[in-house]
Each structure stands twice: as structure tokens, then as C-alpha cells.
XYZ file of C-alpha atoms in Angstrom:
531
model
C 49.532 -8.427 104.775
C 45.951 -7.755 105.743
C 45.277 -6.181 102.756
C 46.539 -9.199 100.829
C 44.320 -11.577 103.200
C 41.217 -9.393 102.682
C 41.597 -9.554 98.869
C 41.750 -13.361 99.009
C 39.177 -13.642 101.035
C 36.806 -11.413 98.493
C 38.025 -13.303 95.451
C 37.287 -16.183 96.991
C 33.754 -15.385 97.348
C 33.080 -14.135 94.276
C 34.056 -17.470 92.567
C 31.861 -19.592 95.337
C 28.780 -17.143 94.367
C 28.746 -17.540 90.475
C 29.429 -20.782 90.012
C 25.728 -21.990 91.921
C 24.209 -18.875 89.925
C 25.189 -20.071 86.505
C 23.962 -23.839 87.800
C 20.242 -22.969 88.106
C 20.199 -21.092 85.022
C 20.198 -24.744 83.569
C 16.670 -25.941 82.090
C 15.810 -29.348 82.095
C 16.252 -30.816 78.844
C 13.412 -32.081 76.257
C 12.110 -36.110 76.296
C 13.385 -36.015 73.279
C 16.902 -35.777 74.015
C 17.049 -38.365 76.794
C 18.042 -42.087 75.876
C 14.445 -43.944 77.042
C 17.396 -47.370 78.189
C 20.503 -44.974 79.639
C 18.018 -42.178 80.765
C 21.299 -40.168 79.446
C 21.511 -36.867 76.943
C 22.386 -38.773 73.921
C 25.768 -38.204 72.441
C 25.281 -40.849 69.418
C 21.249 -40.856 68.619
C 20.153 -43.456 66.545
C 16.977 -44.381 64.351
C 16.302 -48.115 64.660
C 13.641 -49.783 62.134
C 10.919 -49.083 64.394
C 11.276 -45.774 64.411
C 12.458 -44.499 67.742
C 15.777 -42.816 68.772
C 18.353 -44.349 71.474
C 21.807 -44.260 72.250
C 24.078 -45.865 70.187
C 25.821 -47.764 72.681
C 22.681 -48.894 74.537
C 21.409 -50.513 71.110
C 24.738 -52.430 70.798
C 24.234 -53.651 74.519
C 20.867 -54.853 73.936
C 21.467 -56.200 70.783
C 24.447 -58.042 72.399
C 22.539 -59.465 75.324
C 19.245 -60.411 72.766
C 17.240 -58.039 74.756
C 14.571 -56.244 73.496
C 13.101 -53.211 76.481
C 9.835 -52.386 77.252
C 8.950 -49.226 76.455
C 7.046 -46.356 78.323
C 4.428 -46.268 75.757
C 4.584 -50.588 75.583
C 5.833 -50.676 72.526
C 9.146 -52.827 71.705
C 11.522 -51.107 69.708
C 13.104 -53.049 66.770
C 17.177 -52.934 66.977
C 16.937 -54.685 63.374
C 18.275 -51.132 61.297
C 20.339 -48.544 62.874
C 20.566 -45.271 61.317
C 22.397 -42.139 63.045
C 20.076 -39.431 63.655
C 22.638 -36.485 62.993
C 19.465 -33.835 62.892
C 18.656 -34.591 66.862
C 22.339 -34.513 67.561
C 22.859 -30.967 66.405
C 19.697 -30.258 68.065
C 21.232 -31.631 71.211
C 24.259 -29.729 70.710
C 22.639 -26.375 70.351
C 20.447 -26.526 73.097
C 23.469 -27.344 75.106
C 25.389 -24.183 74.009
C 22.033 -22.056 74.159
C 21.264 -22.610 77.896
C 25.111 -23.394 78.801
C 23.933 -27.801 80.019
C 27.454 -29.564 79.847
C 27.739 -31.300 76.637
C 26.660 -35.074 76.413
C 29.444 -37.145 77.663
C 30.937 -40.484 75.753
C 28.461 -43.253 77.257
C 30.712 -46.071 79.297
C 29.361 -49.390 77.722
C 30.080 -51.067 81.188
C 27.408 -48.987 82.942
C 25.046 -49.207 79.815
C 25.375 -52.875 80.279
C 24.677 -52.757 84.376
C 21.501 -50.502 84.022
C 20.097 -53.184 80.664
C 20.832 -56.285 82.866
C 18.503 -54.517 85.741
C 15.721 -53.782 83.087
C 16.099 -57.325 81.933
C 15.652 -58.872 85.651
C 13.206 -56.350 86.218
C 11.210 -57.601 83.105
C 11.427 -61.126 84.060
C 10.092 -60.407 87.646
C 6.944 -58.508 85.789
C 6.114 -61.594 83.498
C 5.459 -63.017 87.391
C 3.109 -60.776 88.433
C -0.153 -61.652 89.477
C -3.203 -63.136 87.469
C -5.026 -60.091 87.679
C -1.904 -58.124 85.668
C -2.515 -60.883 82.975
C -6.222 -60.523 82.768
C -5.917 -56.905 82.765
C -3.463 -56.970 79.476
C -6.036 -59.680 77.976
C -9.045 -56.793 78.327
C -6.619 -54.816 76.919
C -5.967 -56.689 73.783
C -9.465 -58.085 73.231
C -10.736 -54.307 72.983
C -7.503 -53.860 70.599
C -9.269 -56.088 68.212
C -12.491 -54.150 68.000
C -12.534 -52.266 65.137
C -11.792 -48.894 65.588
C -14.864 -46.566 65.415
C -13.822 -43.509 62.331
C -15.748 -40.640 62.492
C -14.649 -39.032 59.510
C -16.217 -38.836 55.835
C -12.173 -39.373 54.426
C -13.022 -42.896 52.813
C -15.472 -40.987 50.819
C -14.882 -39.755 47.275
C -12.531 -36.540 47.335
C -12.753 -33.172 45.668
C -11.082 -33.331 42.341
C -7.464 -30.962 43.352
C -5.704 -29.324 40.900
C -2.282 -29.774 40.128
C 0.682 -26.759 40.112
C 1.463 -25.986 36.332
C 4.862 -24.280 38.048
C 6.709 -27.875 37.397
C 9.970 -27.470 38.594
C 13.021 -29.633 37.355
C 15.085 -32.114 39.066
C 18.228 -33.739 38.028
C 19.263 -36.323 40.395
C 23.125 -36.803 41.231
C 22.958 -40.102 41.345
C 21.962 -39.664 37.191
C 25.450 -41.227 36.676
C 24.146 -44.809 37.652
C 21.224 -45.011 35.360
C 20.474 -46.039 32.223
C 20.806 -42.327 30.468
C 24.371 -41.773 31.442
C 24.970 -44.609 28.399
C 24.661 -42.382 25.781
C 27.291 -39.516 25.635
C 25.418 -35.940 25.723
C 22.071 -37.150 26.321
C 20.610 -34.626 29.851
C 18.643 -36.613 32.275
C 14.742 -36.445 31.648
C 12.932 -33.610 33.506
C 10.980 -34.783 36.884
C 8.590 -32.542 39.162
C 9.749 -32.387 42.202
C 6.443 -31.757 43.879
C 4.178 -35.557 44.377
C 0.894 -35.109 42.851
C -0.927 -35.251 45.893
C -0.086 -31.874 47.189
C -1.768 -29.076 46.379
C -0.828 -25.400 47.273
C -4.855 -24.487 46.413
C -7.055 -23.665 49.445
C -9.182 -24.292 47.484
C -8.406 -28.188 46.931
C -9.611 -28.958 50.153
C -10.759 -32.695 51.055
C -13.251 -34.345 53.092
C -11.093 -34.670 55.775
C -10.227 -30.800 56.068
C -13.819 -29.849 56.804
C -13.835 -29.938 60.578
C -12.396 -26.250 60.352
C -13.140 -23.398 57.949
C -9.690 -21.110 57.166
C -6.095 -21.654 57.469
C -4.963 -19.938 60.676
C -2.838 -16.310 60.522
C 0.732 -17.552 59.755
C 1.818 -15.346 62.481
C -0.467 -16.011 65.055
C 0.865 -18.187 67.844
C -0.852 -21.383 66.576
C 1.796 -21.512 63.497
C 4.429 -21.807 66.980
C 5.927 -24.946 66.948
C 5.836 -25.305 70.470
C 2.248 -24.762 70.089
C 1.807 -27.248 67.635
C 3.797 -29.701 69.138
C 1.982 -29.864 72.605
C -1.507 -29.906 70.781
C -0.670 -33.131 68.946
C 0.068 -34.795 71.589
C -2.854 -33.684 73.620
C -5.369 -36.962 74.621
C -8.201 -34.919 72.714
C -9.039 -36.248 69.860
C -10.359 -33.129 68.601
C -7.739 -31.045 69.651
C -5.563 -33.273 67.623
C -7.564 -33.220 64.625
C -7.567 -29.026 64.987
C -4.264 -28.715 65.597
C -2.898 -31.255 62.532
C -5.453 -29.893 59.882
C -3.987 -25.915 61.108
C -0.640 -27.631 60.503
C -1.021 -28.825 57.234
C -2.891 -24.996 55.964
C -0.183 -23.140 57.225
C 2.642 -25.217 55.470
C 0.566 -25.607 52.348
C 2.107 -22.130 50.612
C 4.722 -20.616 53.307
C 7.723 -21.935 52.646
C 9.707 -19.798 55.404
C 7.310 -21.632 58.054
C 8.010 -25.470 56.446
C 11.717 -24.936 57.427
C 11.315 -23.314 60.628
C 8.695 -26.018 62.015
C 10.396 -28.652 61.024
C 12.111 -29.797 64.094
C 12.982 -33.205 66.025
C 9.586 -31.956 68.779
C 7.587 -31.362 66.196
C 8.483 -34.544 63.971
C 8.307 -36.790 67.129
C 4.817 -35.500 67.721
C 4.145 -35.778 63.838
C 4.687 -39.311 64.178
C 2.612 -40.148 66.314
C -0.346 -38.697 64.464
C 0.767 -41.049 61.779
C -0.141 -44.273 64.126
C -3.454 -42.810 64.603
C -6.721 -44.859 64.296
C -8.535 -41.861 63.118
C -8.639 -41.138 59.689
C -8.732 -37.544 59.872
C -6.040 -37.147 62.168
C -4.253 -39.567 60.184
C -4.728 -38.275 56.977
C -4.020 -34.979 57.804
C -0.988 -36.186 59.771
C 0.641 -37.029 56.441
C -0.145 -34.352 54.286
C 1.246 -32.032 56.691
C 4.395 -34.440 56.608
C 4.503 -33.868 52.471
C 4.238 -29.942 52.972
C 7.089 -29.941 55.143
C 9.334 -32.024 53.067
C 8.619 -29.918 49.777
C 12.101 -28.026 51.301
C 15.078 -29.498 50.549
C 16.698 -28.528 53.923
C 13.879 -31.185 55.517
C 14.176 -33.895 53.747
C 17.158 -35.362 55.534
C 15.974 -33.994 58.994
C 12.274 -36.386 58.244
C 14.208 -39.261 57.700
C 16.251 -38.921 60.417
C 13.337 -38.575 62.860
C 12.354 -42.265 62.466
C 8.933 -41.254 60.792
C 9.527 -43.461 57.806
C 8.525 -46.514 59.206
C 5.361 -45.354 60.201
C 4.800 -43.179 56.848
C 5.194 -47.063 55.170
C 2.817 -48.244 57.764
C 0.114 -45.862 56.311
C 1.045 -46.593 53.090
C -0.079 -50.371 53.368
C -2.629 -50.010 55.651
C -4.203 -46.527 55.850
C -6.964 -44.941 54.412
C -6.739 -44.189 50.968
C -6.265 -40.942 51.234
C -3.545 -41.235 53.846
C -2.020 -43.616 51.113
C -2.081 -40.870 48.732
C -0.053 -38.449 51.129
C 2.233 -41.664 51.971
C 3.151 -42.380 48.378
C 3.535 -38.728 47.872
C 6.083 -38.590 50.871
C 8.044 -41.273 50.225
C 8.689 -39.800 46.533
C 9.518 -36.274 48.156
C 11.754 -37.491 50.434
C 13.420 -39.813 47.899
C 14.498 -36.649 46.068
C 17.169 -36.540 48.806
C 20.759 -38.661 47.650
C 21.041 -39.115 51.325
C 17.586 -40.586 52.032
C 17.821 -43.002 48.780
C 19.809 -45.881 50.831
C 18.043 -45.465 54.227
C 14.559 -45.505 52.788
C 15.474 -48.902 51.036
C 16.832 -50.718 54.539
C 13.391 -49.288 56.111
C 11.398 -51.736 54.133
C 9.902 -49.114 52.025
C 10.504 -51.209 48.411
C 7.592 -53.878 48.709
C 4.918 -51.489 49.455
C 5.687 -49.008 46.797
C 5.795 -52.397 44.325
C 2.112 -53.242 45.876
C 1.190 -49.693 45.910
C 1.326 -49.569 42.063
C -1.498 -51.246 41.674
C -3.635 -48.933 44.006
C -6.765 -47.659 42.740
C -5.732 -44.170 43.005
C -3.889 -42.947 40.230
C -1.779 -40.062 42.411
C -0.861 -43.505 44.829
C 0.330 -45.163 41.532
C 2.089 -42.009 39.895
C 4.139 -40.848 43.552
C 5.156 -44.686 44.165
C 6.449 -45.440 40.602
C 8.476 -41.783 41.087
C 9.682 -42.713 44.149
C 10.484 -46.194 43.541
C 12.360 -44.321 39.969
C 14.730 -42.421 42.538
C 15.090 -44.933 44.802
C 16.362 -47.841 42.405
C 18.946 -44.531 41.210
C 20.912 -46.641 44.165
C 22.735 -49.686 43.461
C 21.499 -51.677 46.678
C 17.832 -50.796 45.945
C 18.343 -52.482 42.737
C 19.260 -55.676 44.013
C 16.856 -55.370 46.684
C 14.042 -55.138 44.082
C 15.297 -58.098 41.814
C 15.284 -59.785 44.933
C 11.612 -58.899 45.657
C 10.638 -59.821 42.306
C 9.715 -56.337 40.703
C 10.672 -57.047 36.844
C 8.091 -59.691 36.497
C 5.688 -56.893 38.098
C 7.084 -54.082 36.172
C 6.985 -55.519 33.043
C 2.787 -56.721 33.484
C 2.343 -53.141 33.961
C 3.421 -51.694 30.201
C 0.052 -51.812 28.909
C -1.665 -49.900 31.785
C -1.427 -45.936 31.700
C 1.989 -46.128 34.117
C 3.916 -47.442 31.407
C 6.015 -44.124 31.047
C 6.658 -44.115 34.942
C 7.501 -48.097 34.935
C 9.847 -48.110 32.485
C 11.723 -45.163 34.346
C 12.341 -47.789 36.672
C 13.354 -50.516 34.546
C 15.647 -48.309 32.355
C 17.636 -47.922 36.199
C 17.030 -51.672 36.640
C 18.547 -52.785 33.180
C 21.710 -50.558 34.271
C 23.011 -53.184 36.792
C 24.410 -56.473 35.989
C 21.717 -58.183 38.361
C 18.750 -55.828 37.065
C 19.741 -56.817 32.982
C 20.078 -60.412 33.925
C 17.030 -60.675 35.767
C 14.856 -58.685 32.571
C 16.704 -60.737 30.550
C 15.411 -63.924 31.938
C 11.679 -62.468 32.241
C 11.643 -61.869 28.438
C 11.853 -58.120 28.920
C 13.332 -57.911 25.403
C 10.176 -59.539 23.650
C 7.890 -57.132 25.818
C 9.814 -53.894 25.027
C 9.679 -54.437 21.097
C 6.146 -55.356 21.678
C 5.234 -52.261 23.709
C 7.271 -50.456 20.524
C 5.369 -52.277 18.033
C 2.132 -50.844 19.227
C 2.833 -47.150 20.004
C 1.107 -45.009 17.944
C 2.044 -41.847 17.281
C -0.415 -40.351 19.620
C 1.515 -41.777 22.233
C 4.008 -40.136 24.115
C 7.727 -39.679 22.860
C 8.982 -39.954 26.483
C 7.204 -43.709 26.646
C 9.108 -44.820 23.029
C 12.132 -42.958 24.379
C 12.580 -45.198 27.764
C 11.893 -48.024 25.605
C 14.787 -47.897 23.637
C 16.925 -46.769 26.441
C 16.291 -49.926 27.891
C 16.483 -52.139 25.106
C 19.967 -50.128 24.585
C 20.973 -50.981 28.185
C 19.848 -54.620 27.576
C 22.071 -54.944 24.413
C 24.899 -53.842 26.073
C 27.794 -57.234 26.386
C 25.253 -59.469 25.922
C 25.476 -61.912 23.082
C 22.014 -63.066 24.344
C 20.239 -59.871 23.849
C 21.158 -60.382 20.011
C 19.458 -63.668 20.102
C 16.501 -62.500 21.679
C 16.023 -59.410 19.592
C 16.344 -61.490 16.370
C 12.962 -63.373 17.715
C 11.562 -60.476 18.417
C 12.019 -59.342 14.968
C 13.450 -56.030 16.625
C 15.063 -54.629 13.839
C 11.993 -53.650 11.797
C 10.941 -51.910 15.236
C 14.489 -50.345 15.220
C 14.440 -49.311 11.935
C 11.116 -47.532 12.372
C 12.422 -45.545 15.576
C 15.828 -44.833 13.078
C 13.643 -42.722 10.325
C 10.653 -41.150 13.070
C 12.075 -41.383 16.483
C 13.370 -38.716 18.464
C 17.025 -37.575 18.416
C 17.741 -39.422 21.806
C 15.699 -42.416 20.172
C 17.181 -42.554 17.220
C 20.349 -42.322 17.961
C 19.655 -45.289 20.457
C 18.300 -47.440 17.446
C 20.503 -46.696 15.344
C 23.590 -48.201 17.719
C 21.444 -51.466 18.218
C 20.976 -51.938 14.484
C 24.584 -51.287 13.948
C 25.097 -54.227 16.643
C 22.733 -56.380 15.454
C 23.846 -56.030 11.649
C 27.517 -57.083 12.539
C 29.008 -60.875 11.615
C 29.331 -62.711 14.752
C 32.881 -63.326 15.897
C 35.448 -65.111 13.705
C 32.445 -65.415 11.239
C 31.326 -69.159 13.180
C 27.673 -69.537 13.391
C 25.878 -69.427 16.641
C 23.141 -71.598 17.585
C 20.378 -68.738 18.626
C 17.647 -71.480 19.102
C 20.122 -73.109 22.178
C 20.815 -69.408 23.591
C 17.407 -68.563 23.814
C 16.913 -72.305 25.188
C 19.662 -71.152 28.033
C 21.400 -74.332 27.030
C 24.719 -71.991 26.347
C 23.587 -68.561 27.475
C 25.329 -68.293 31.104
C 28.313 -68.743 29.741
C 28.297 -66.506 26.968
C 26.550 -63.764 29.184
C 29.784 -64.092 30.995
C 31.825 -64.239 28.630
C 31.226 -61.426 27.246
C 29.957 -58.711 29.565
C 31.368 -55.356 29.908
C 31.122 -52.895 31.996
C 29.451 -49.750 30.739
């Protein structure tokens, strides 16, 4: 019996002596990872349009109540777009099994609601505060307004940078929904996958590289991501501007390193950079950002970090280098099927239209490319009828982006919205036209996406014959029939075959009051189908 009681009593203290062990082997978990409303580990993160991550259930609370928090930094967040961020949630997870922290718990919406009603008294209280608060924030904002003081020669003409002759291929799975899947047997065109911004020549450096002289040692602990992290955030300037130019050498070529620095610290620090008011830390910001999403395993992690708003921030408003880097993102990123719809919601559409007139032809060239992927996606489509683009598009066939417009168009032209829309802007008359005067100096690809979207155009549409038939396009036709290319020609020659047959029940139709749009809706309606 006092055996028995002995050996209880040493069990007993065995299990009272490991469990406070294990508890301070616990580390205190990132910023990153804490809900800034719930101060919680975040089981649900979520993007919102502004960029940052929160809780899922505390952005359905404040969105219920209309409140809108305060921030640490002052910023207000915008609860507008909500997009899970499923790259800090595995994060989350991990770190949890790695240092053995209790997984985060399901978040009570009750006690979400208590602790948002306290910040919302809280904040009404402040807006009370004394006079000298008020005169404090207006000395604040008044030295907001100056303009900011750049020390930086970025604005200045850049160093001509070659461009990779490696191009690589892409073939986007979303191919289905454009205008090439019309034609049985036809491949989708080749694309490089790479924007034309980036460079992977030292050599190509620009005038905002020159604060430091060669690319650090890979494996020296500045390539760390710790280390990189903490030294963008660091108040020195010029730390910053170190630390973000080493960044964006040592992903330039290393492919191994883009993957392994890409992580939620790092990318929350990244951002930041991106809202700078110095060029150079700007600028260098973003190229970094295009190095890292060269690897397909980033893309979706980028997007998912809430950066995008800010990378479309730069894009209207930055330097124009940093535009260059922006445009050049946006298209890398776009690459990614998953990214296509969330990059739309973000607002990135109406800058990439506006960007396409930029005086920088690599700014024109990524944002027609990434505004080709993007309208791959049915809601982009409408979104850019919506915003206008055809009428935009098609003033742009006589500049040198023709080839990279009418990528977009072709997509556009696929959709019942997009062909109504061209339709209506006299798309028809331009694409003949555009036909008409291509020489054959020009390139094949540029005749080629013609006809494809003529062809889409002519699909169901008793209106397209009309319009064509004004257009005189059947001498054009005819032309791409005998010297086109195989794709074109067998395009053409389908068209001509449509246009050459008797019109139903052999009655006459009165072209003049189609093209008038006296009769056109309804036989538009009539008669569409589904392709």
C-alpha cells in the first residue's frame, strides 16, 4: 500500500513539472499574425481593399455596425473588398505546430462585437479631446501637403536595359474563354512570361541603383529574410534604401532565394516601401516585388499579402520608373488563374487603361499584357465595357501597341457584352481599316488578331453582316484568303463563306435601317448563339 501511494505521488509530479516546462517554450507570436481589432491569432485572415489583413469575423462586425477603426499607424482600413489571405493562414498554422502555440481558436462574434463597440466609444471620446489634439493633427496635415523633398536622380533618363532573348512560353488556362478557342485546332499565341521591365543583367542597372556598388553574397546573412525584413522597416531612410536595392540584386538571378524570401514578414515590410515618398526606396521597392513574383509559387502568396493596392497606387502616381516596375507586376502576377479575379475587384482595370498611354513604352507593353490576361476572366470583361475601354482600345490601332490591344479586344469580342459594346463603337469599320493598311512589313501576329476578332464579331450577328458590307470587308477578306497565314486564312475564309450566303428565306433585309439601329436589337437577339 505504501508502495502504491509513493508511486502516485511520483507520477503525480512528473505530470505537474512538464506541463509549465512545455508552456515557456512558447514564443510570442509575429505582428503579423495578430488581428490589429480582436488583438487575436487569426483563424480566418483576410485582405480588405486597402490592403491590410484582419479577422474575418471582426470585418463582418465592423462592417455591420458602419464602423471603420483607427489604426496604429492612423490609417483607416477599407472593409469595401474582402479577400481570404490563405498564404498567412498556413503561415499561422505552421508556426503554431513549429513552436507547439495552441492553434487559433473559432473567434465568438459576440465578443468581437463587445471589444468594436469599446473602440467605437473610445473613438468618439477622442474626437473630444482638447484643442491642442486638433491643432496638433492640423500641423500635421499642413506639413503633409508640402511636397515631399526626393533626393534621388530616378526621374532622370535611365540606362537603356536589355531584354532576356530566353522568352519562355505561356499558355493560359483560362485560353478556353477567349477569342482563339473559336477555331478548332488553332494553339493559343505564345506570351513571355517575364514583363519587360526586368532585367536579370547587373549590368542594366538604373539611376536609382547607384547608392551601392555590387549585389551582396547570396549567402551572406543580408540575403536572411529576417534581416531584410527588420531593415525595411527601420526609420532610416538610408538603411531602407540599402537594404531594398540589396533586395532587389539578390533576387534579380537566384531563383532558389525568390521563393524562400517570399514570405507574409517580408511582403508586409515590402509594402510599406511601396507607400514611400522616396523615389529610390520606392522604385526599388517594386522591382524587388517583380523579381520575386517571376516564381510561380509567389504569385498567389503577393496577392494575398494585400500589396496590390498599393502596387496600383504606384502605378498612377509614382515615379516613372516605379510605374514601369508597377505595370510589370501587375502583368506577372496576372499570369496567375487565381490572381485574374482578385486583381480586377482591387481596382487595378482603370489604371492599366490610363497606363497605356504612358510615355514609357515597357509601362505601355506590361499594362496591355496584363490587362490581355486579366480580361481572360469573364467579370473583368464586363468590368472594362463598363469603364469604357473599347472606345480606348480601338483609338489605339494606329499607335505601335496595336498587336498588344487587339489581344485584348480579341478576349473582349468573346463575350456577349464585349461584341455588343465593339459592335456599337464601329469596331468592325476600324478592324477592316487597320487590315486595309497593313503592309506586308507588318507583323503577321497584328493581321492575325485582326481577323480573329472580326471572326468573333461575325459570330450570330446578323448586324456584323451589315456592317462588314459597308466596310467593303470582303475585298479585305479575300486578300487575307490568297496571302494570309494558315490561322488567318482559314478565319477569312469562314467570314466570306458567311457573308456570301442568301439571307434567310431569300427576303431582303434593309442593311441601311440595321446599321441605323432602327431594327438591330432585335435581330442581335434574335439571332445570337452561343459559341
Amino acid at each position: 500500500m505504501v508502495g502504491n501511494g509513493k508511486l502516485g505521488r511520483w507520477r503525480f509530479s512528473l505530470r505537474s513539472s512538464a506541463a509549465p516546462a512545455k508552456k515557456s517554450e512558447k514564443t510570442k507570436p509575429l505582428v503579423e499574425f495578430i488581428c490589429p481589432i480582436s488583438g487575436l491569432l487569426m483563424l480566418e485572415p483576410v485582405v480588405v481593399s486597402s490592403g491590410q489583413t484582419f479577422e474575418k469575423t471582426s470585418v463582418d462586425v465592423c462592417k455591420d455596425l458602419k464602423f471603420v477603426p483607427v489604426l496604429a499607424d492612423g490609417s483607416r482600413p477599407d472593409f469595401s473588398t474582402v479577400i481570404p489571405n490563405l498564404a498567412l493562414k498556413k503561415a499561422i498554422h505552421s508556426w503554431c505546430m513549429s513552436t507547439g502555440a495552441d492553434l487559433p481558436r473559432d473567434v465568438d462574434y459576440s465578443s468581437i462585437e463587445d471589444s468594436v463597440r469599446r473602440m467605437m466609444a473610445s473613438s468618439t471620446q477622442s474626437e473630444g479631446d482638447s484643442r491642442f489634439r486638433d491643432s496638433e493633427r492640423n500641423l500635421l496635415k499642413g506639413m503633409a501637403e508640402k511636397p515631399p523633398v526626393i533626393l534621388t536622380h530616378a526621374a532622370t533618363e535611365l540606362n537603356p536595359r536589355s531584354i532576356p532573348h530566353h522568352h519562355h512560353h505561356f499558355y493560359s488556362s483560362s485560353s478556353e474563354e477567349s477569342v482563339l478557342a473559336n477555331v478548332p485546332d488553332t494553339p493559343p499565341l505564345p506570351f513571355v512570361t517575364r514583363p519587360s521591365c526586368y532585367s536579370s543583367s547587373p549590368s542594366a542597372s538604373t539611376s536609382s541603383e547607384i547608392v551601392v556598388d555590387e549585389t551582396p553574397d547570396p549567402n551572406s546573412s543580408t540575403s536572411d529574410e529576417q534581416h531584410f525584413a527588420s531593415k525595411l522597416q527601420s526609420p532610416d531612410i538610408f538603411e531602407q534604401e540599402q537594404c531594398v536595392i540589396s533586395l532587389r540584386k539578390v533576387t534579380r538571378t537566384d531563383e532558389e532565394l525568390r521563393v524562400s524570401l517570399c514570405t507574409p514578414r517580408l511582403l508586409s515590410a515590402l509594402r510599406q516601401c511601396l507607400l514611400s515618398r522616396y523615389a529610390t526606396v520606392q522604385t526599388n521597392a517594386v522591382a524587388a516585388l517583380v523579381n520575386l513574383s517571376l516564381e510561380n509559387a509567389n504569385k498567389l502568396k503577393i496577392v494575398r499579402s494585400g500589396i496590390v493596392p498599393p502596387l496600383i497606387d504606384v502605378l498612377k502616381a509614382g515615379v516613372s520608373e516605379s510605374q514601369e516596375h508597377a505595370a510589370g507586376a501587375l502583368f506577372s502576377l496576372a499570369l496567375e488563374e487565381e490572381n485574374k479575379t482578385a486583381i480586377g475587384v482591387l481596382g487595378a482595370l482603370q489604371p492599366l487603361l490610363h497606363a497605356l498611354h504612358s510615355d514609357s513604352e515597357r509601362t505601355r507593353n506590361d499594362s496591355a499584357l496584363a490587362l490581355y490576361h486579366l480580361s481572360l476572366k469573364q467579370s473583368n470583361r464586363v468590368k472594362l465595357v463598363k469603364l469604357g475601354a473599347v472606345s480606348t482600345l480601338l483609338t489605339m490601332l494606329e499607335t505601335g501597341l496595336a498587336g498588344r490591344v487587339l489581344l485584348v479586344l480579341c478576349n473582349l469580342a468573346a463575350s456577349n457584352e464585349g461584341k455588343s459594346s465593339l459592335l456599337d463603337s464601329n469596331a468592325v469599320e476600324c478592324l477592316f481599316r487597320k487590315l486595309r493598311t497593313e503592309n506586308v512589313n507588318s507583323e503577321e501576329s497584328t493581321r492575325e488578331n485582326c481577323v480573329a476578332c472580326l471572326y468573333s464579331l461575325s459570330h450570330g450577328s446578323m448586324r456584323f453582316k451589315g456592317l462588314a458590307r459597308a466596310a467593303r470587308g470582303a475585298e479585305v477578306l479575300r486578300v487575307v484568303e490568297e496571302n494570309g497565314s494558315e490561322r488567318a486564312r482559314e478565319k477569312a475564309k469562314r467570314m466570306l463563306m458567311m457573308l456570301r450566303e442568301r439571307d434567310e428565306a431569300g427576303e431582303s433585309v434593309d442593311w441601311d435601317a440595321i446599321l441605323e439601329g432602327g431594327v438591330s436589337q432585335t435581330l442581335f437577339r434574335g439571332s445570337s448563339t452561343q459559341f
